[in-house]
Short mmCIF file of C-alpha atoms in Angstrom, two decimals:
data_model
loop_
_atom_site.label_atom_id
_atom_site.label_comp_id
_atom_site.label_asym_id
_atom_site.label_seq_id
_atom_site.Cartn_x
_atom_site.Cartn_y
_atom_site.Cartn_z
CA MET A 1 -26.45 -14.93 3.04
CA ALA A 2 -27.41 -17.57 5.61
CA VAL A 3 -29.15 -18.41 8.83
CA VAL A 4 -27.39 -20.20 11.72
CA TRP A 5 -28.98 -22.58 14.21
CA ARG A 6 -27.71 -24.20 17.36
CA ALA A 7 -28.18 -27.95 16.97
CA LEU A 8 -27.35 -31.20 18.71
CA HIS A 9 -25.46 -33.83 16.75
CA HIS A 10 -26.33 -37.37 17.85
CA GLY A 11 -23.96 -40.29 17.38
CA PRO A 12 -23.83 -43.92 18.43
CA GLY A 13 -24.61 -44.72 22.04
CA ARG A 14 -25.13 -41.60 24.10
CA PHE A 15 -22.78 -39.42 22.04
CA ARG A 16 -24.01 -35.84 21.79
CA ARG A 17 -22.27 -32.72 20.54
CA ARG A 18 -23.59 -29.18 20.25
CA VAL A 19 -22.92 -27.71 16.80
CA ALA A 20 -23.80 -24.68 14.71
CA VAL A 21 -25.58 -25.36 11.43
CA LYS A 22 -25.44 -22.65 8.81
CA GLN A 23 -27.95 -22.86 5.96
CA MET A 24 -27.72 -20.76 2.85
CA HIS A 25 -30.85 -18.67 2.24
CA GLY A 26 -33.11 -20.38 -0.28
CA HIS A 27 -33.35 -17.39 -2.61
CA LEU A 28 -29.55 -17.46 -3.00
CA GLU A 29 -29.30 -21.19 -3.78
CA ALA A 30 -30.04 -20.61 -7.46
CA ALA A 31 -27.40 -17.87 -7.78
CA SER A 32 -24.21 -19.50 -9.01
CA LEU A 33 -21.90 -16.93 -7.40
CA SER A 34 -23.60 -17.23 -3.98
CA ARG A 35 -23.39 -21.01 -4.11
CA GLU A 36 -19.71 -20.86 -5.09
CA MET A 37 -18.99 -18.44 -2.22
CA PHE A 38 -20.71 -20.75 0.29
CA GLU A 39 -18.76 -23.74 -1.06
CA GLU A 40 -15.52 -21.75 -0.82
CA GLU A 41 -16.31 -20.78 2.78
CA ALA A 42 -16.71 -24.47 3.61
CA ARG A 43 -13.55 -25.48 1.75
CA VAL A 44 -11.30 -22.78 3.18
CA GLY A 45 -12.81 -23.07 6.64
CA SER A 46 -12.06 -26.77 6.71
CA LEU A 47 -8.38 -26.08 6.00
CA LEU A 48 -7.90 -23.56 8.81
CA GLN A 49 -7.04 -24.88 12.24
CA ASP A 50 -6.43 -22.51 15.12
CA SER A 51 -7.89 -22.13 18.60
CA ASN A 52 -9.31 -18.75 17.51
CA ILE A 53 -11.15 -20.11 14.45
CA VAL A 54 -14.39 -22.07 14.53
CA GLN A 55 -13.82 -25.56 13.14
CA VAL A 56 -15.79 -26.72 10.10
CA LEU A 57 -17.05 -30.24 10.83
CA ASP A 58 -19.11 -31.04 7.74
CA PHE A 59 -20.55 -29.59 4.54
CA VAL A 60 -23.79 -31.14 3.32
CA LEU A 61 -26.02 -30.85 0.27
CA ASP A 62 -29.46 -32.26 1.07
CA ASP A 63 -32.56 -31.80 -1.05
CA ASP A 64 -30.90 -28.90 -2.94
CA GLN A 65 -30.06 -27.09 0.31
CA TYR A 66 -26.50 -26.42 1.51
CA TYR A 67 -25.60 -26.81 5.19
CA LEU A 68 -22.30 -25.98 6.85
CA VAL A 69 -21.84 -27.76 10.19
CA MET A 70 -19.43 -26.01 12.52
CA GLU A 71 -18.15 -26.15 16.06
CA TRP A 72 -20.52 -24.38 18.49
CA VAL A 73 -18.96 -21.51 20.44
CA SER A 74 -20.97 -20.17 23.36
CA GLY A 75 -21.23 -16.42 23.60
CA ILE A 76 -23.08 -13.44 22.25
CA ASP A 77 -23.50 -12.63 18.59
CA LEU A 78 -21.74 -9.68 16.96
CA ALA A 79 -24.92 -7.56 16.68
CA THR A 80 -25.53 -7.85 20.45
CA TYR A 81 -21.91 -6.96 21.17
CA ILE A 82 -22.02 -3.88 18.91
CA ARG A 83 -25.31 -2.76 20.47
CA PHE A 84 -23.83 -3.12 23.98
CA MET A 85 -20.71 -1.15 23.02
CA ARG A 86 -22.83 1.67 21.59
CA GLN A 87 -25.07 1.78 24.66
CA THR A 88 -22.07 2.02 26.96
CA GLY A 89 -20.43 4.72 24.81
CA ARG A 90 -17.46 2.63 23.80
CA PRO A 91 -15.98 2.84 20.30
#
């Protein structure tokens, strides 16, 4: 549904913050249901606040592309974790 990048948000002065930017795949932009699901993810995500949930910082529509800006959490991705667990014989 989307691709996620690590990015650096720049603010006034020397303000810098690492963020994750999720962009909806272009071929899904035209699909009404996909767009609505992405918007709902942004809306619901912005309402949830817990130390175990990534914070939604912004939701942007620019040049017909949707971007969801979220808190960056360092670590490995789920696919890497699953691969490691399989290789070590863990369920």
